[in-house]
Every structure is written in structure tokens, then in C-alpha cells.
């Protein structure tokens, strides 16, 4: 099954992705993670993406669509994938739906995580991320056992540059202007399940599982 994990920055998409992928046995495709990998490796694509990411703007559709298209053709995606943070614009959604249709596939569920802006700002400015494996923590809600060190891989846990408060506000504005309207495009085309993301992590997870059991 192909599933879209939709919601504003900080809604908990990354946090919930692991459990969904485990339940459905599908790979996790996070466009944000793909860009961060390129940033870390210093590729040309990473340089290009950085100029947008650091300002809280979207990377251009043509770049994002190429990356997703080349990821979706890998063999592990043949039985479906979890798309986290994609699509974020209507042209991205059109590309995804056209490609899936060409493969005789369709989006089986859109999980829409809803969280108020005030909570999002607190979550994102308190978020800390492992430089090595990408695991996310929160200074108050979910700190690593040892300060600054990843529980999973012992990598350095730091604040993402785009999680500073100014950039967070720009990202929320970008979401409202460019990404929120995508939900209206998705609604007549796929089953959309809206979930209260402002609950404990475990409760959000069980609501998602219930929605997926449908
Ligand atoms: P979050 O999950 O906190 O919203 P992501 O890690 O998904 O953040 O994305 C980080 C940044 O990467 C975004 O602010 C944007 O600049 C870029 N990005 C990620 N996915 C997309 C996309 N589908 N389209 C355009 N830009 C994207
Ligand atoms: P997204 O991928 O949607 O940007 P994340 O999964 O990275 O969001 O979560 C953003 C921050 O909020 C992280 O620091 C994470 O630990 C924290 N977080 C995620 N879900 C919850 C929740 N249900 N309650 C409290 N904090 C949460
Ligand atoms: Zn780690």
C-alpha cells in the first residue's frame, strides 16, 4: 500500500513514520531526510537545496520530483511506500498520482496530522536531531538518555539550523500558503484520515493504526 503522511512541520511525521512502516512493511521516503543526506555529503544537489531549506522555503518542484521518481523505482518500493513530507505542492501531487497510476497503484491512505501552530513552534524549537542517523528527540518531551548523544547510534544530537525560531515561523507560513491547499486536492482522490497530532506519541500512533485498519 502507498501512504502519504501529511501535516505541518513538527506535526510528528518523522516520529510516527517508523511504526507505520513496520506495520505495513513498506519503506520510509522522507524528502527532508534525502536533502539532509545530500547536505551532509556536500553534493551539488545539497548546495542547491540548502539555499531554500535555510530560508524555510520549498525546494523547487522539478528537483523534488526527480528525487522522488528515482527513489520510487527502487525495488524495495514495489509493494508501496510511506511518503513523508511529499507531496508539498499540487504539481508534486500530480506527479505522484500520475506515476502511481502508470504502475497500476494508488494512494491507499492519507494520514493528516493536525497540530496547532503554538504547539508546532514549541516542538520544532525544542527538537534535536542525530547528525549520524537522523533520529529526532525533544529537549523536554523526549530527550536522549545521555545529553547530546543518540540513544540509537551514539551520534551527536544537535539542533537543525532550520529549527531556529525565525526559520520555523517562515516554514509554518510556507506550509499555510503552499502545502495546506494540497489537502483539498487529495481529498476527492484518496481516503484522508485526519488525526489529532496533539496527543501523546503512543496515542497518535494507535489512532493512525486504527485509521489504517479502516
Ligand atoms: P519537517 O518534517 O520538519 O517539515 P522536512 O525535513 O520534511 O521538515 O523538510 C525540511 C526542508 O526540506 C523543508 O523546509 C523544505 O525546504 C525541504 N523539503 C522537504 N520536502 C520537500 C518537498 N516535498 N518539496 C519542497 N521542499 C521540500
Ligand atoms: P515532523 O517530521 O512532522 O516535522 P517530528 O516527528 O520530527 O515532526 O516531531 C517534531 C518534534 O516534536 C520532535 O522533537 C519530536 O520529538 C516531538 N514530537 C513528535 N510527536 C510528539 C507528540 N505527540 N507529543 C510531543 N512531542 C512530539
Ligand atoms: Zn543516531
Coordinates of N, CA and C and ligand atoms in Angstrom, one line a residue:
X1 N 0.8 -1.2 0.0 CA 0.0 0.0 0.0 C 0.9 1.3 0.0
X2 N 0.5 2.3 -0.8 CA 1.1 3.6 -0.7 C 0.4 4.5 0.2
X3 N 1.1 5.2 1.1 CA 0.5 6.0 2.1 C 1.2 7.4 2.1
X4 N 0.5 8.4 2.2 CA 1.0 9.8 2.4 C 0.9 10.2 3.8
X5 N 2.0 10.6 4.4 CA 2.0 11.2 5.8 C 2.1 12.7 5.6
X6 N 1.0 13.4 5.9 CA 0.8 14.8 5.6 C 0.7 15.6 6.9
X7 N 1.1 16.8 6.9 CA 1.0 17.7 8.1 C 2.1 18.7 8.2
X8 N 1.9 19.7 9.0 CA 2.8 20.8 9.0 C 4.2 20.4 9.6
X9 N 5.2 21.2 9.5 CA 6.5 20.9 10.1 C 6.3 20.7 11.6
X10 N 6.8 19.7 12.2 CA 6.7 19.5 13.6 C 5.5 18.7 14.1
X11 N 4.6 18.3 13.1 CA 3.4 17.6 13.5 C 3.6 16.2 14.0
X12 N 4.8 15.7 13.8 CA 5.2 14.3 14.3 C 5.3 13.3 13.1
X13 N 5.4 13.7 11.9 CA 5.5 12.8 10.8 C 6.7 11.8 10.9
X14 N 7.9 12.4 11.2 CA 9.1 11.5 11.3 C 8.9 10.6 12.5
X15 N 8.4 11.1 13.6 CA 8.2 10.3 14.8 C 7.3 9.1 14.6
X16 N 6.2 9.3 13.8 CA 5.3 8.2 13.6 C 5.7 7.3 12.4
X17 N 6.6 7.8 11.6 CA 6.9 7.0 10.4 C 7.4 5.6 10.6
X18 N 8.2 5.4 11.6 CA 8.8 4.1 11.9 C 7.8 3.1 12.1
X19 N 6.8 3.4 13.0 CA 5.8 2.4 13.4 C 4.9 2.1 12.2
X20 N 4.5 3.1 11.4 CA 3.7 2.8 10.2 C 4.4 1.9 9.2
X21 N 5.7 2.2 9.0 CA 6.5 1.4 8.0 C 6.6 0.0 8.5
X22 N 6.7 -0.2 9.9 CA 6.8 -1.5 10.5 C 5.5 -2.3 10.3
X23 N 4.4 -1.6 10.5 CA 3.1 -2.2 10.4 C 2.8 -2.7 9.0
X24 N 3.1 -1.8 8.1 CA 2.7 -2.1 6.7 C 3.8 -2.7 5.9
X25 N 5.0 -2.9 6.5 CA 6.2 -3.4 5.8 C 6.5 -2.7 4.5
X26 N 6.6 -1.3 4.6 CA 6.9 -0.5 3.4 C 8.1 0.4 3.8
X27 N 8.9 0.8 2.8 CA 10.0 1.7 3.2 C 9.5 3.2 3.4
X28 N 10.3 3.9 4.2 CA 10.1 5.3 4.5 C 10.8 6.2 3.6
X29 N 10.0 7.1 2.8 CA 10.7 8.0 2.0 C 10.4 9.4 2.5
X30 N 11.4 10.0 3.1 CA 11.3 11.4 3.6 C 12.2 12.3 2.7
X31 N 11.5 13.2 2.0 CA 12.3 14.1 1.1 C 13.2 15.0 2.0
X32 N 12.8 15.4 3.2 CA 13.7 16.2 4.0 C 14.9 15.4 4.4
X33 N 14.8 14.1 4.7 CA 15.9 13.3 5.1 C 16.9 13.1 3.9
X34 N 16.3 13.0 2.7 CA 17.1 12.8 1.5 C 17.9 14.1 1.3
X35 N 17.3 15.3 1.4 CA 18.1 16.5 1.3 C 19.2 16.6 2.3
X36 N 18.8 16.3 3.6 CA 19.9 16.4 4.6 C 21.0 15.4 4.4
X37 N 20.8 14.3 3.7 CA 21.9 13.4 3.4 C 22.8 14.1 2.3
X38 N 22.2 14.7 1.4 CA 23.0 15.4 0.4 C 23.7 16.6 1.0
X39 N 23.1 17.3 1.9 CA 23.8 18.4 2.6 C 25.0 17.9 3.3
X40 N 24.9 16.7 4.0 CA 26.0 16.2 4.8 C 27.1 15.7 3.9
X41 N 26.7 15.2 2.7 CA 27.7 14.7 1.8 C 28.3 15.8 0.9
X42 N 27.7 17.0 1.0 CA 28.2 18.1 0.2 C 28.0 18.0 -1.3
X43 N 27.0 17.3 -1.7 CA 26.7 17.2 -3.2 C 26.2 18.5 -3.7
X44 N 26.2 18.6 -5.1 CA 25.7 19.8 -5.7 C 24.2 20.0 -5.4
X45 N 23.5 18.9 -5.4 CA 22.1 19.0 -5.0 C 21.9 19.5 -3.6
X46 N 22.8 19.1 -2.7 CA 22.7 19.5 -1.3 C 22.9 21.0 -1.3
X47 N 23.9 21.6 -2.0 CA 24.2 23.0 -2.1 C 22.9 23.8 -2.5
X48 N 22.3 23.2 -3.6 CA 21.1 23.9 -4.2 C 20.0 23.9 -3.1
X49 N 19.8 22.8 -2.5 CA 18.7 22.6 -1.6 C 18.9 23.5 -0.4
X50 N 20.1 23.7 0.1 CA 20.4 24.4 1.3 C 19.9 25.9 1.2
X51 N 20.0 26.5 0.0 CA 19.6 27.9 -0.1 C 18.1 28.0 0.2
X52 N 17.3 27.0 -0.1 CA 15.9 27.1 0.2 C 15.6 26.6 1.6
X53 N 16.2 25.5 2.0 CA 15.9 25.0 3.3 C 16.2 26.0 4.4
X54 N 17.4 26.7 4.3 CA 17.8 27.6 5.3 C 16.8 28.8 5.5
X55 N 16.1 29.1 4.4 CA 15.2 30.2 4.4 C 13.7 29.8 4.8
X56 N 13.6 28.5 5.0 CA 12.2 28.0 5.3 C 11.3 27.9 4.0
X57 N 11.9 27.9 2.9 CA 11.2 27.8 1.6 C 11.2 26.4 1.0
X58 N 10.3 26.1 0.1 CA 10.3 24.8 -0.5 C 11.4 24.8 -1.6
X59 N 12.0 23.6 -1.7 CA 12.9 23.3 -2.8 C 12.1 23.2 -4.1
X60 N 12.5 23.7 -5.3 CA 11.7 23.7 -6.5 C 11.1 22.3 -6.8
X61 N 9.9 22.3 -7.4 CA 9.2 21.1 -7.7 C 10.0 20.1 -8.6
X62 N 10.7 20.7 -9.6 CA 11.4 19.9 -10.6 C 12.4 19.0 -9.9
X63 N 13.1 19.7 -8.9 CA 14.2 19.0 -8.2 C 13.6 17.9 -7.3
X64 N 12.6 18.2 -6.6 CA 12.0 17.3 -5.6 C 11.4 16.1 -6.4
X65 N 10.7 16.4 -7.5 CA 10.0 15.3 -8.2 C 11.0 14.4 -8.8
X66 N 12.2 14.9 -9.3 CA 13.2 14.0 -9.9 C 13.7 13.0 -8.8
X67 N 13.9 13.6 -7.6 CA 14.4 12.7 -6.5 C 13.5 11.6 -6.1
X68 N 12.2 12.0 -6.0 CA 11.2 11.0 -5.6 C 11.0 10.0 -6.7
X69 N 11.0 10.4 -7.9 CA 10.8 9.5 -9.0 C 11.9 8.5 -9.1
X70 N 13.1 8.9 -8.8 CA 14.2 7.9 -8.9 C 14.2 7.0 -7.7
X71 N 13.7 7.5 -6.5 CA 13.6 6.6 -5.4 C 12.5 5.6 -5.5
X72 N 11.3 6.0 -6.1 CA 10.2 5.1 -6.2 C 10.4 3.9 -7.1
X73 N 11.4 4.0 -8.0 CA 11.6 2.9 -8.9 C 12.5 1.8 -8.3
X74 N 13.1 2.1 -7.1 CA 13.9 1.1 -6.5 C 13.0 -0.1 -6.1
X75 N 13.6 -1.2 -6.0 CA 12.8 -2.5 -5.9 C 12.1 -2.5 -4.5
X76 N 12.7 -1.9 -3.5 CA 12.0 -2.0 -2.2 C 10.7 -1.3 -2.2
X77 N 10.4 -0.4 -3.1 CA 9.2 0.3 -3.2 C 8.1 -0.4 -4.0
X78 N 8.4 -1.5 -4.5 CA 7.5 -2.2 -5.5 C 6.1 -2.5 -4.8
X79 N 6.1 -2.8 -3.5 CA 4.9 -3.1 -2.8 C 4.3 -1.9 -2.1
X80 N 4.8 -0.7 -2.4 CA 4.3 0.5 -1.8 C 5.3 1.2 -1.0
X81 N 5.0 2.5 -0.5 CA 6.0 3.3 0.2 C 5.2 4.2 1.1
X82 N 5.9 4.7 2.2 CA 5.4 5.8 3.0 C 6.0 7.1 2.6
X83 N 5.2 8.0 2.1 CA 5.8 9.3 1.6 C 5.6 10.3 2.8
X84 N 6.7 10.8 3.3 CA 6.7 11.7 4.5 C 7.2 13.0 4.0
X85 N 6.4 14.0 4.0 CA 6.8 15.4 3.6 C 6.8 15.5 2.1
X86 N 6.1 14.7 1.4 CA 5.9 14.7 0.0 C 4.5 14.1 -0.3
X87 N 3.6 14.7 -1.1 CA 3.8 16.0 -1.9 C 3.5 17.2 -1.0
X88 N 4.2 18.3 -1.3 CA 4.0 19.6 -0.6 C 3.4 20.7 -1.4
X89 N 3.2 20.3 -2.7 CA 2.6 21.3 -3.6 C 1.7 20.5 -4.6
X90 N 0.7 21.1 -5.2 CA -0.2 20.4 -6.1 C 0.6 19.8 -7.3
X91 N 1.6 20.5 -7.9 CA 2.3 19.8 -9.0 C 3.0 18.5 -8.5
X92 N 3.5 18.6 -7.3 CA 4.2 17.3 -6.8 C 3.1 16.2 -6.6
X93 N 1.9 16.6 -6.2 CA 0.9 15.6 -6.0 C 0.5 15.0 -7.4
X94 N 0.4 15.9 -8.4 CA 0.0 15.5 -9.7 C 1.1 14.5 -10.3
X95 N 2.3 14.8 -10.0 CA 3.4 13.9 -10.5 C 3.3 12.5 -9.8
X96 N 3.0 12.5 -8.5 CA 3.0 11.3 -7.8 C 1.8 10.4 -8.3
X97 N 0.6 11.0 -8.4 CA -0.6 10.3 -8.8 C -0.4 9.8 -10.2
X98 N 0.2 10.5 -11.1 CA 0.4 10.1 -12.5 C 1.3 8.9 -12.5
X99 N 2.4 9.0 -11.7 CA 3.3 7.9 -11.7 C 2.7 6.6 -11.1
X100 N 2.0 6.7 -10.0 CA 1.4 5.6 -9.4 C 0.4 4.9 -10.3
X101 N -0.4 5.8 -11.0 CA -1.4 5.3 -11.9 C -0.7 4.5 -13.1
X102 N 0.4 5.0 -13.5 CA 1.1 4.3 -14.6 C 1.6 2.9 -14.2
X103 N 1.7 2.7 -12.8 CA 2.1 1.4 -12.3 C 1.0 0.6 -11.8
X104 N -0.3 1.1 -12.0 CA -1.4 0.4 -11.6 C -1.6 0.4 -10.0
X105 N -1.0 1.5 -9.5 CA -1.1 1.7 -8.0 C -1.9 2.9 -7.6
X106 N -2.3 3.0 -6.4 CA -2.9 4.2 -5.9 C -2.6 4.4 -4.4
X107 N -2.8 5.7 -4.0 CA -2.6 6.0 -2.6 C -3.8 5.4 -1.8
X108 N -3.4 4.5 -0.9 CA -4.4 3.8 -0.1 C -4.9 4.6 1.1
X109 N -4.1 5.6 1.6 CA -4.5 6.4 2.7 C -3.6 7.6 2.8
X110 N -4.3 8.7 3.2 CA -3.5 9.9 3.5 C -3.7 10.1 5.0
X111 N -2.6 10.1 5.8 CA -2.7 10.4 7.2 C -2.4 11.9 7.4
X112 N -3.4 12.6 7.9 CA -3.2 14.1 8.0 C -3.1 14.4 9.5
X113 N -1.9 14.7 9.9 CA -1.6 15.0 11.4 C -1.9 16.5 11.6
X114 N -2.9 16.8 12.5 CA -3.3 18.2 12.8 C -2.7 18.6 14.1
X115 N -2.0 19.7 14.1 CA -1.5 20.3 15.4 C -1.5 21.8 15.3
X116 N -1.8 22.5 16.4 CA -1.9 24.0 16.4 C -0.5 24.6 16.3
X117 N -0.5 25.8 15.7 CA 0.8 26.5 15.4 C 1.6 26.7 16.7
X118 N 1.0 27.1 17.8 CA 1.7 27.4 19.0 C 2.5 26.1 19.5
X119 N 1.8 25.0 19.4 CA 2.5 23.7 19.8 C 3.6 23.4 18.8
X120 N 3.4 23.6 17.5 CA 4.4 23.3 16.5 C 5.7 24.1 16.8
X121 N 5.5 25.4 17.1 CA 6.7 26.2 17.4 C 7.5 25.7 18.5
X122 N 6.8 25.3 19.6 CA 7.5 24.7 20.8 C 8.1 23.4 20.4
X123 N 7.5 22.6 19.6 CA 8.1 21.3 19.2 C 9.3 21.4 18.4
X124 N 9.2 22.3 17.4 CA 10.3 22.5 16.4 C 11.5 23.2 17.1
X125 N 11.2 24.2 17.9 CA 12.4 24.9 18.5 C 13.1 24.0 19.6
X126 N 12.3 23.0 20.1 CA 12.9 22.1 21.1 C 13.4 20.8 20.5
X127 N 13.2 20.6 19.2 CA 13.6 19.4 18.5 C 15.2 19.3 18.4
X128 N 15.7 18.1 18.6 CA 17.1 17.9 18.4 C 17.2 16.6 17.5
X129 N 18.2 16.6 16.7 CA 18.3 15.6 15.7 C 19.7 15.0 15.7
X130 N 19.8 13.7 15.5 CA 21.1 13.0 15.4 C 21.7 13.2 14.1
X131 N 23.0 13.7 14.1 CA 23.7 14.0 12.9 C 24.0 12.8 12.1
X132 N 24.1 11.6 12.8 CA 24.5 10.4 12.1 C 23.3 9.6 11.5
X133 N 22.3 9.4 12.3 CA 21.2 8.5 11.9 C 19.9 9.3 11.6
X134 N 19.8 10.5 12.0 CA 18.6 11.3 11.8 C 17.5 11.1 12.8
X135 N 17.7 10.3 13.8 CA 16.7 10.1 14.9 C 16.4 11.5 15.5
X136 N 15.1 11.7 15.9 CA 14.8 13.0 16.5 C 14.4 12.9 17.9
X137 N 14.7 13.9 18.7 CA 14.4 14.0 20.1 C 13.8 15.3 20.4
X138 N 13.4 15.5 21.6 CA 12.9 16.8 22.1 C 13.4 17.1 23.4
X139 N 13.9 18.3 23.6 CA 14.6 18.7 24.9 C 13.7 18.3 26.1
X140 N 12.4 18.5 26.0 CA 11.5 18.2 27.2 C 10.8 16.9 27.0
X141 N 10.1 16.7 25.9 CA 9.2 15.6 25.7 C 9.9 14.3 25.5
X142 N 11.1 14.3 25.0 CA 11.7 13.0 24.5 C 13.2 13.2 24.4
X143 N 13.9 13.5 25.5 CA 15.4 13.7 25.5 C 16.1 12.4 25.3
X144 N 17.3 12.4 24.7 CA 18.2 11.2 24.7 C 18.6 10.9 26.2
X145 N 18.9 9.6 26.4 CA 19.3 9.2 27.8 C 20.5 10.0 28.3
X146 N 21.5 10.1 27.3 CA 22.7 10.9 27.7 C 22.7 12.2 26.9
X147 N 22.8 13.3 27.6 CA 22.7 14.6 26.9 C 23.6 14.7 25.6
X148 N 23.0 15.1 24.5 CA 23.8 15.3 23.3 C 24.2 14.1 22.5
X149 N 23.8 12.9 23.0 CA 24.3 11.6 22.4 C 23.1 10.8 22.0
X150 N 23.1 10.3 20.8 CA 22.0 9.5 20.3 C 21.8 8.1 21.0
X151 N 20.6 7.8 21.4 CA 20.3 6.5 22.1 C 20.6 5.3 21.1
X152 N 20.3 5.6 19.8 CA 20.4 4.5 18.8 C 21.8 4.2 18.4
X153 N 22.6 5.3 18.1 CA 23.8 5.1 17.4 C 25.0 5.9 18.1
X154 N 24.7 6.6 19.2 CA 25.8 7.4 19.9 C 26.3 8.5 19.1
X155 N 25.6 8.9 18.0 CA 26.0 10.1 17.2 C 25.7 11.3 18.0
X156 N 26.2 12.5 17.5 CA 26.0 13.8 18.1 C 24.5 14.2 17.8
X157 N 23.8 14.7 18.9 CA 22.5 15.1 18.8 C 22.5 16.7 18.9
X158 N 22.1 17.3 17.8 CA 22.2 18.8 17.7 C 20.9 19.4 17.2
X159 N 20.8 20.8 17.2 CA 19.6 21.4 16.7 C 19.8 21.7 15.2
X160 N 18.8 21.3 14.4 CA 18.9 21.6 12.9 C 18.9 23.1 12.8
X161 N 19.7 23.6 11.8 CA 19.7 25.0 11.6 C 18.3 25.6 11.3
X162 N 17.5 24.9 10.5 CA 16.2 25.4 10.2 C 15.2 25.2 11.3
X163 N 15.6 24.7 12.4 CA 14.7 24.6 13.6 C 14.9 25.8 14.5
X164 N 15.6 26.9 14.1 CA 15.7 28.1 14.9 C 14.4 28.8 14.8
X165 N 14.0 29.6 15.8 CA 12.6 30.1 15.8 C 12.2 30.9 14.6
X166 N 13.1 31.8 14.1 CA 12.8 32.6 12.9 C 12.4 31.7 11.7
X167 N 13.3 30.7 11.4 CA 13.1 29.8 10.3 C 11.8 29.0 10.5
X168 N 11.6 28.6 11.7 CA 10.3 27.8 12.0 C 9.1 28.6 11.6
X169 N 9.1 29.9 11.9 CA 7.9 30.8 11.5 C 7.8 30.8 10.0
X170 N 8.9 31.0 9.3 CA 8.9 31.0 7.9 C 8.3 29.7 7.3
X171 N 8.7 28.6 7.9 CA 8.3 27.3 7.4 C 6.8 27.1 7.6
X172 N 6.3 27.6 8.8 CA 4.8 27.5 9.0 C 4.1 28.3 8.0
X173 N 4.6 29.5 7.7 CA 4.0 30.3 6.6 C 4.0 29.6 5.3
X174 N 5.1 29.0 4.9 CA 5.2 28.3 3.7 C 4.2 27.1 3.7
X175 N 4.1 26.5 4.8 CA 3.1 25.4 4.9 C 1.7 25.9 4.6
X176 N 1.3 27.0 5.3 CA 0.0 27.6 5.1 C -0.3 28.0 3.7
X177 N 0.7 28.6 3.1 CA 0.5 29.1 1.7 C 0.5 28.1 0.6
X178 N 1.5 27.2 0.7 CA 1.7 26.3 -0.4 C 1.3 24.8 -0.2
X179 N 1.4 24.4 1.1 CA 1.2 22.9 1.3 C -0.2 22.6 1.8
X180 N -0.8 23.4 2.7 CA -2.1 23.1 3.2 C -3.1 23.0 2.1
X181 N -3.1 23.8 1.0 CA -4.0 23.6 -0.1 C -4.0 22.2 -0.8
X182 N -2.9 21.5 -0.6 CA -2.7 20.2 -1.3 C -3.8 19.2 -0.7
X183 N -4.2 19.5 0.5 CA -5.2 18.6 1.2 C -6.5 18.6 0.4
X184 N -6.9 19.7 -0.1 CA -8.1 19.8 -0.8 C -8.0 19.1 -2.2
X185 N -6.8 19.0 -2.7 CA -6.6 18.3 -4.0 C -6.6 16.8 -3.7
X186 N -6.1 16.4 -2.6 CA -6.0 14.9 -2.2 C -7.4 14.4 -1.8
X187 N -8.2 15.2 -1.2 CA -9.5 14.7 -0.6 C -10.4 14.0 -1.5
X188 N -10.7 14.5 -2.7 CA -11.6 13.7 -3.6 C -10.9 12.5 -4.2
X189 N -9.6 12.4 -4.1 CA -8.9 11.3 -4.8 C -8.5 10.1 -3.9
X190 N -8.4 10.3 -2.6 CA -7.9 9.3 -1.7 C -8.6 9.4 -0.4
X191 N -8.6 8.3 0.4 CA -9.2 8.4 1.7 C -8.2 9.2 2.6
X192 N -8.8 10.3 3.2 CA -8.0 11.1 4.1 C -8.4 10.9 5.5
X193 N -7.4 10.6 6.4 CA -7.7 10.3 7.8 C -7.1 11.4 8.6
X194 N -7.9 12.3 9.2 CA -7.3 13.4 10.0 C -7.2 12.9 11.4
X195 N -6.0 13.1 12.0 CA -5.6 12.6 13.3 C -5.2 13.8 14.2
X196 N -5.7 13.8 15.4 CA -5.2 14.8 16.4 C -3.8 14.5 16.8
X197 N -2.9 15.3 16.2 CA -1.5 15.1 16.5 C -1.0 15.7 17.8
X198 N -1.9 16.4 18.5 CA -1.6 17.0 19.8 C -2.0 16.1 20.9
X199 N -1.6 14.8 20.8 CA -1.8 13.8 21.9 C -0.5 13.2 22.1
X200 N -0.4 12.3 23.2 CA 0.8 11.6 23.4 C 1.2 10.8 22.2
X201 N 2.5 10.7 22.0 CA 3.1 9.9 20.9 C 2.4 8.6 20.7
X202 N 2.2 7.8 21.8 CA 1.6 6.5 21.7 C 0.1 6.6 21.2
X203 N -0.6 7.6 21.7 CA -2.0 7.7 21.3 C -2.1 8.1 19.8
X204 N -1.3 9.0 19.4 CA -1.3 9.3 17.9 C -1.0 8.0 17.1
X205 N 0.0 7.2 17.6 CA 0.3 6.0 16.9 C -0.9 5.1 16.8
X206 N -1.6 4.9 18.0 CA -2.8 4.0 17.9 C -3.9 4.5 17.1
X207 N -4.1 5.8 17.0 CA -5.1 6.4 16.2 C -4.8 6.2 14.7
X208 N -3.5 6.3 14.4 CA -3.1 6.0 13.0 C -3.3 4.6 12.6
X209 N -3.0 3.7 13.5 CA -3.1 2.2 13.2 C -4.6 1.9 13.0
X210 N -5.5 2.5 13.8 CA -6.9 2.3 13.7 C -7.4 2.8 12.3
X211 N -6.9 4.0 11.9 CA -7.3 4.6 10.6 C -6.8 3.6 9.5
X212 N -5.6 3.1 9.6 CA -5.1 2.2 8.5 C -5.8 0.9 8.4
X213 N -6.3 0.4 9.6 CA -7.1 -0.8 9.6 C -8.5 -0.6 8.9
X214 N -8.9 0.7 8.9 CA -10.0 1.2 8.2 C -11.3 0.5 8.5
Ligands
LIG1 P1 9.7 18.9 8.6 O1 9.4 17.4 8.6 O2 10.1 19.4 9.9 O3 8.6 19.6 7.9 P2 11.5 18.2 6.4 O4 12.6 17.5 7.0 O5 10.4 17.4 5.9 O6 10.9 19.1 7.6 O7 11.9 19.3 5.4 C1 12.9 20.2 5.6 C2 13.0 21.1 4.4 O8 13.3 20.4 3.2 C3 11.7 21.9 4.1 O9 11.6 23.1 4.9 C4 12.0 22.2 2.6 O10 12.8 23.3 2.4 C5 12.7 21.0 2.1 N1 11.7 20.0 1.6 C6 11.4 18.7 2.1 N2 10.5 18.1 1.4 C7 10.1 18.9 0.4 C8 9.2 18.9 -0.7 N3 8.3 17.8 -0.8 N4 9.1 19.9 -1.5 C9 9.9 21.0 -1.4 N5 10.8 21.1 -0.4 C10 10.9 20.1 0.5
LIG2 P1 7.9 16.3 11.6 O1 8.6 15.2 10.9 O2 6.4 16.3 11.2 O3 8.5 17.6 11.3 P2 8.9 15.3 14.1 O4 8.4 13.9 14.1 O5 10.3 15.5 13.9 O6 7.9 16.2 13.2 O7 8.5 15.9 15.6 C1 8.8 17.3 15.9 C2 9.3 17.4 17.3 O8 8.1 17.1 18.2 C3 10.3 16.3 17.7 O9 11.2 17.0 18.7 C4 9.5 15.2 18.4 O10 10.3 14.5 19.4 C5 8.4 16.0 19.0 N1 7.1 15.2 19.0 C6 6.6 14.4 18.0 N2 5.4 13.9 18.3 C7 5.0 14.4 19.5 C8 3.9 14.3 20.4 N3 2.8 13.5 20.0 N4 3.9 14.9 21.6 C9 5.0 15.7 21.9 N5 6.1 15.9 21.2 C10 6.1 15.2 20.0
LIG3 ZN1 21.7 8.4 15.9

